[in-house]
PDB file of C-alpha atoms in Angstrom:
ATOM      1  CA  MET A   1     -55.249  49.038-100.065  1.00 49.00           C
ATOM      2  CA  ALA A   2     -55.103  45.851 -98.025  1.00 48.00           C
ATOM      3  CA  THR A   3     -54.766  42.491 -99.762  1.00 47.00           C
ATOM      4  CA  ALA A   4     -54.205  38.991 -98.491  1.00 47.00           C
ATOM      5  CA  SER A   5     -50.478  38.399 -98.714  1.00 45.00           C
ATOM      6  CA  GLY A   6     -50.912  34.711 -99.608  1.00 46.00           C
ATOM      7  CA  ALA A   7     -53.045  35.480-102.653  1.00 44.00           C
ATOM      8  CA  SER A   8     -50.751  38.230-103.893  1.00 43.00           C
ATOM      9  CA  ASP A   9     -47.667  36.065-103.429  1.00 44.00           C
ATOM     10  CA  LEU A  10     -49.176  33.240-105.497  1.00 44.00           C
ATOM     11  CA  SER A  11     -50.542  35.464-108.226  1.00 44.00           C
ATOM     12  CA  GLY A  12     -47.117  36.964-108.782  1.00 47.00           C
ATOM     13  CA  SER A  13     -45.462  33.554-109.039  1.00 48.00           C
ATOM     14  CA  GLY A  14     -47.713  32.325-111.844  1.00 50.00           C
ATOM     15  CA  ALA A  15     -49.138  29.520-109.693  1.00 52.00           C
ATOM     16  CA  PRO A  16     -52.913  29.055-109.578  1.00 50.00           C
ATOM     17  CA  PRO A  17     -54.645  30.480-106.516  1.00 54.00           C
ATOM     18  CA  PRO A  18     -55.463  28.052-103.706  1.00 53.00           C
ATOM     19  CA  GLY A  19     -58.489  25.893-104.436  1.00 50.00           C
ATOM     20  CA  VAL A  20     -58.134  26.045-108.208  1.00 48.00           C
ATOM     21  CA  GLY A  21     -57.687  22.578-109.669  1.00 52.00           C
ATOM     22  CA  ALA A  22     -55.442  21.414-112.465  1.00 51.00           C
ATOM     23  CA  GLN A  23     -58.341  21.529-114.932  1.00 54.00           C
ATOM     24  CA  ALA A  24     -58.998  25.196-114.258  1.00 52.00           C
ATOM     25  CA  ALA A  25     -55.296  25.970-114.598  1.00 50.00           C
ATOM     26  CA  ALA A  26     -55.167  24.067-117.901  1.00 53.00           C
ATOM     27  CA  ALA A  27     -58.270  25.916-119.119  1.00 52.00           C
ATOM     28  CA  ALA A  28     -56.686  29.258-118.222  1.00 53.00           C
ATOM     29  CA  GLU A  29     -53.497  28.274-120.050  1.00 54.00           C
ATOM     30  CA  GLU A  30     -55.552  27.208-123.082  1.00 48.00           C
ATOM     31  CA  GLU A  31     -57.252  30.597-123.199  1.00 53.00           C
ATOM     32  CA  GLU A  32     -53.836  32.229-123.434  1.00 57.00           C
ATOM     33  CA  ARG A  33     -52.754  30.124-126.422  1.00 70.00           C
ATOM     34  CA  GLU A  34     -52.939  32.099-129.614  1.00 87.00           C
ATOM     35  CA  VAL A  35     -51.811  29.406-132.069  1.00 94.00           C
ATOM     36  CA  VAL A  36     -52.370  25.670-132.328  1.00 96.00           C
ATOM     37  CA  ARG A  37     -50.212  23.716-134.735  1.00 97.00           C
ATOM     38  CA  VAL A  38     -52.146  21.163-136.765  1.00 97.00           C
ATOM     39  CA  ARG A  39     -50.904  18.105-138.655  1.00 97.00           C
ATOM     40  CA  VAL A  40     -53.355  16.369-140.954  1.00 97.00           C
ATOM     41  CA  LYS A  41     -53.289  12.945-142.586  1.00 97.00           C
ATOM     42  CA  LYS A  42     -55.712  12.417-145.484  1.00 96.00           C
ATOM     43  CA  CYS A  43     -56.801   8.827-146.070  1.00 94.00           C
ATOM     44  CA  GLU A  44     -58.631   7.907-149.250  1.00 90.00           C
ATOM     45  CA  SER A  45     -59.360   4.355-150.297  1.00 87.00           C
ATOM     46  CA  PHE A  46     -56.208   2.584-151.473  1.00 88.00           C
ATOM     47  CA  LEU A  47     -54.283   5.755-152.278  1.00 90.00           C
ATOM     48  CA  PRO A  48     -51.193   6.580-150.223  1.00 95.00           C
ATOM     49  CA  PRO A  49     -51.934   9.038-147.409  1.00 96.00           C
ATOM     50  CA  GLU A  50     -51.252  12.745-147.899  1.00 96.00           C
ATOM     51  CA  PHE A  51     -50.028  15.059-145.150  1.00 97.00           C
ATOM     52  CA  ARG A  52     -50.377  18.796-144.500  1.00 97.00           C
ATOM     53  CA  SER A  53     -49.368  21.077-141.632  1.00 97.00           C
ATOM     54  CA  PHE A  54     -50.675  24.509-140.690  1.00 97.00           C
ATOM     55  CA  ALA A  55     -51.545  26.611-137.660  1.00 97.00           C
ATOM     56  CA  VAL A  56     -54.876  28.035-136.483  1.00 97.00           C
ATOM     57  CA  ASP A  57     -56.066  30.450-133.821  1.00 96.00           C
ATOM     58  CA  PRO A  58     -58.252  28.373-131.467  1.00 96.00           C
ATOM     59  CA  GLN A  59     -60.171  31.493-130.395  1.00 95.00           C
ATOM     60  CA  ILE A  60     -61.618  32.100-133.871  1.00 95.00           C
ATOM     61  CA  THR A  61     -61.465  28.680-135.572  1.00 96.00           C
ATOM     62  CA  SER A  62     -64.815  26.900-135.759  1.00 97.00           C
ATOM     63  CA  LEU A  63     -65.467  23.475-137.255  1.00 97.00           C
ATOM     64  CA  ASP A  64     -66.843  25.167-140.372  1.00 95.00           C
ATOM     65  CA  VAL A  65     -63.645  27.221-140.763  1.00 96.00           C
ATOM     66  CA  LEU A  66     -61.510  24.103-140.215  1.00 97.00           C
ATOM     67  CA  GLN A  67     -63.487  22.228-142.889  1.00 94.00           C
ATOM     68  CA  HIS A  68     -62.873  25.052-145.368  1.00 94.00           C
ATOM     69  CA  ILE A  69     -59.149  25.039-144.556  1.00 95.00           C
ATOM     70  CA  LEU A  70     -59.006  21.279-145.175  1.00 95.00           C
ATOM     71  CA  ILE A  71     -60.983  21.554-148.418  1.00 93.00           C
ATOM     72  CA  ARG A  72     -58.454  24.077-149.712  1.00 93.00           C
ATOM     73  CA  ALA A  73     -55.391  22.268-148.321  1.00 94.00           C
ATOM     74  CA  PHE A  74     -56.284  18.937-149.959  1.00 93.00           C
ATOM     75  CA  ASP A  75     -58.278  20.278-152.930  1.00 91.00           C
ATOM     76  CA  LEU A  76     -61.462  18.524-151.776  1.00 88.00           C
ATOM     77  CA  SER A  77     -63.874  20.896-153.523  1.00 81.00           C
ATOM     78  CA  GLY A  78     -65.547  18.075-155.468  1.00 73.00           C
ATOM     79  CA  LYS A  79     -65.488  15.608-152.553  1.00 65.00           C
ATOM     80  CA  LYS A  80     -67.980  16.813-149.994  1.00 67.00           C
ATOM     81  CA  ASN A  81     -68.245  13.491-148.220  1.00 87.00           C
ATOM     82  CA  PHE A  82     -65.392  13.350-145.726  1.00 92.00           C
ATOM     83  CA  GLY A  83     -65.000  12.887-142.006  1.00 94.00           C
ATOM     84  CA  ILE A  84     -62.589  14.579-139.617  1.00 96.00           C
ATOM     85  CA  SER A  85     -61.214  13.033-136.460  1.00 97.00           C
ATOM     86  CA  TYR A  86     -58.465  13.917-134.005  1.00 97.00           C
ATOM     87  CA  LEU A  87     -55.981  11.785-132.095  1.00 97.00           C
ATOM     88  CA  GLY A  88     -56.950  11.807-128.439  1.00 95.00           C
ATOM     89  CA  ARG A  89     -57.041   9.446-125.504  1.00 91.00           C
ATOM     90  CA  ASP A  90     -59.933   7.304-124.335  1.00 88.00           C
ATOM     91  CA  ARG A  91     -60.837   6.686-120.688  1.00 89.00           C
ATOM     92  CA  LEU A  92     -58.171   3.990-120.416  1.00 92.00           C
ATOM     93  CA  GLY A  93     -55.465   6.276-121.773  1.00 90.00           C
ATOM     94  CA  GLN A  94     -55.250   4.544-125.167  1.00 93.00           C
ATOM     95  CA  GLU A  95     -54.698   6.721-128.235  1.00 94.00           C
ATOM     96  CA  VAL A  96     -57.789   6.691-130.459  1.00 95.00           C
ATOM     97  CA  TYR A  97     -59.194   8.863-133.217  1.00 96.00           C
ATOM     98  CA  LEU A  98     -62.263  10.743-131.999  1.00 95.00           C
ATOM     99  CA  SER A  99     -64.757  12.306-134.406  1.00 95.00           C
ATOM    100  CA  LEU A 100     -64.984  16.058-134.844  1.00 96.00           C
ATOM    101  CA  LEU A 101     -68.706  16.630-135.351  1.00 96.00           C
ATOM    102  CA  SER A 102     -69.302  19.993-133.662  1.00 97.00           C
ATOM    103  CA  ASP A 103     -67.614  23.140-132.420  1.00 97.00           C
ATOM    104  CA  TRP A 104     -67.730  21.629-128.937  1.00 97.00           C
ATOM    105  CA  ASP A 105     -65.712  18.615-130.169  1.00 97.00           C
ATOM    106  CA  LEU A 106     -63.190  20.993-131.735  1.00 97.00           C
ATOM    107  CA  SER A 107     -62.863  23.000-128.499  1.00 96.00           C
ATOM    108  CA  THR A 108     -62.271  19.745-126.628  1.00 95.00           C
ATOM    109  CA  ALA A 109     -59.608  18.748-129.162  1.00 96.00           C
ATOM    110  CA  PHE A 110     -57.862  22.116-128.757  1.00 96.00           C
ATOM    111  CA  ALA A 111     -57.965  21.823-124.969  1.00 94.00           C
ATOM    112  CA  THR A 112     -56.943  18.182-124.568  1.00 93.00           C
ATOM    113  CA  ALA A 113     -55.027  16.981-127.632  1.00 94.00           C
ATOM    114  CA  SER A 114     -53.155  19.906-129.169  1.00 92.00           C
ATOM    115  CA  LYS A 115     -49.762  19.700-127.464  1.00 92.00           C
ATOM    116  CA  PRO A 116     -47.327  19.841-129.125  1.00 94.00           C
ATOM    117  CA  TYR A 117     -49.719  19.764-132.108  1.00 95.00           C
ATOM    118  CA  LEU A 118     -53.229  18.632-132.951  1.00 97.00           C
ATOM    119  CA  GLN A 119     -53.214  15.479-135.093  1.00 97.00           C
ATOM    120  CA  LEU A 120     -56.170  15.245-137.457  1.00 98.00           C
ATOM    121  CA  ARG A 121     -57.236  12.565-139.872  1.00 97.00           C
ATOM    122  CA  VAL A 122     -59.447  13.258-142.879  1.00 96.00           C
ATOM    123  CA  ASP A 123     -61.225  10.177-144.217  1.00 95.00           C
ATOM    124  CA  ILE A 124     -62.608  10.542-147.732  1.00 91.00           C
ATOM    125  CA  ARG A 125     -65.766   8.496-148.188  1.00 85.00           C
ATOM    126  CA  PRO A 126     -67.008   7.440-151.621  1.00 76.00           C
ATOM    127  CA  SER A 127     -69.857   9.641-152.762  1.00 67.00           C
ATOM    128  CA  GLU A 128     -73.123   8.407-154.231  1.00 62.00           C
ATOM    129  CA  ASP A 129     -71.981   9.243-157.758  1.00 57.00           C
ATOM    130  CA  SER A 130     -68.478   7.834-157.372  1.00 53.00           C
ATOM    131  CA  GLU A 131     -66.693   5.889-160.092  1.00 56.00           C
ATOM    132  CA  TYR A 132     -67.452   2.561-158.385  1.00 53.00           C
ATOM    133  CA  PRO A 133     -70.835   2.900-156.684  1.00 52.00           C
ATOM    134  CA  VAL A 134     -72.276  -0.037-154.780  1.00 50.00           C
ATOM    135  CA  PRO A 135     -75.328  -1.293-156.687  1.00 48.00           C
ATOM    136  CA  PRO A 136     -78.606  -1.278-154.751  1.00 49.00           C
ATOM    137  CA  GLY A 137     -79.101  -4.594-152.978  1.00 47.00           C
ATOM    138  CA  ALA A 138     -75.498  -5.699-153.481  1.00 46.00           C
ATOM    139  CA  LEU A 139     -74.938  -6.016-149.763  1.00 48.00           C
ATOM    140  CA  LEU A 140     -78.077  -8.147-149.423  1.00 48.00           C
ATOM    141  CA  TRP A 141     -77.249 -10.567-152.225  1.00 48.00           C
ATOM    142  CA  ASP A 142     -76.852 -14.174-151.124  1.00 49.00           C
ATOM    143  CA  PRO A 143     -75.045 -16.438-153.645  1.00 52.00           C
ATOM    144  CA  PHE A 144     -76.683 -19.558-152.180  1.00 55.00           C
ATOM    145  CA  THR A 145     -80.271 -18.376-152.643  1.00 51.00           C
ATOM    146  CA  PRO A 146     -81.838 -19.501-155.923  1.00 51.00           C
TER     147      PRO A 146
END
């Protein structure tokens, strides 16, 4: 069977074939990863932050699965109002926390921000029936209006 010697030489060396960009090579490498290490910081009001570490399989971990892992890791069963974000880079290269709102966001986090580990932040928001709810109209109250 005849093959192009250039293509067979490159495929044996582990280098991407000619014409394949760095993004495609990174995507191929990501597909091969079986485990992503995750470090999570939980922030809640004035309480000191809590930390947890675990590993997930990026091929089978959806946002719903990740939420259930975090609920169990931090015992959040009664606190359904929380947000998840990951430490990534903006267009200028600055580190910023980006929201995880969908499976697509999670796939992006796995692909772009998981080396050597994915850094997550869980922000607990006060629920409607919290101990210190904001009274209706409190934000609209003006002390100088009679």
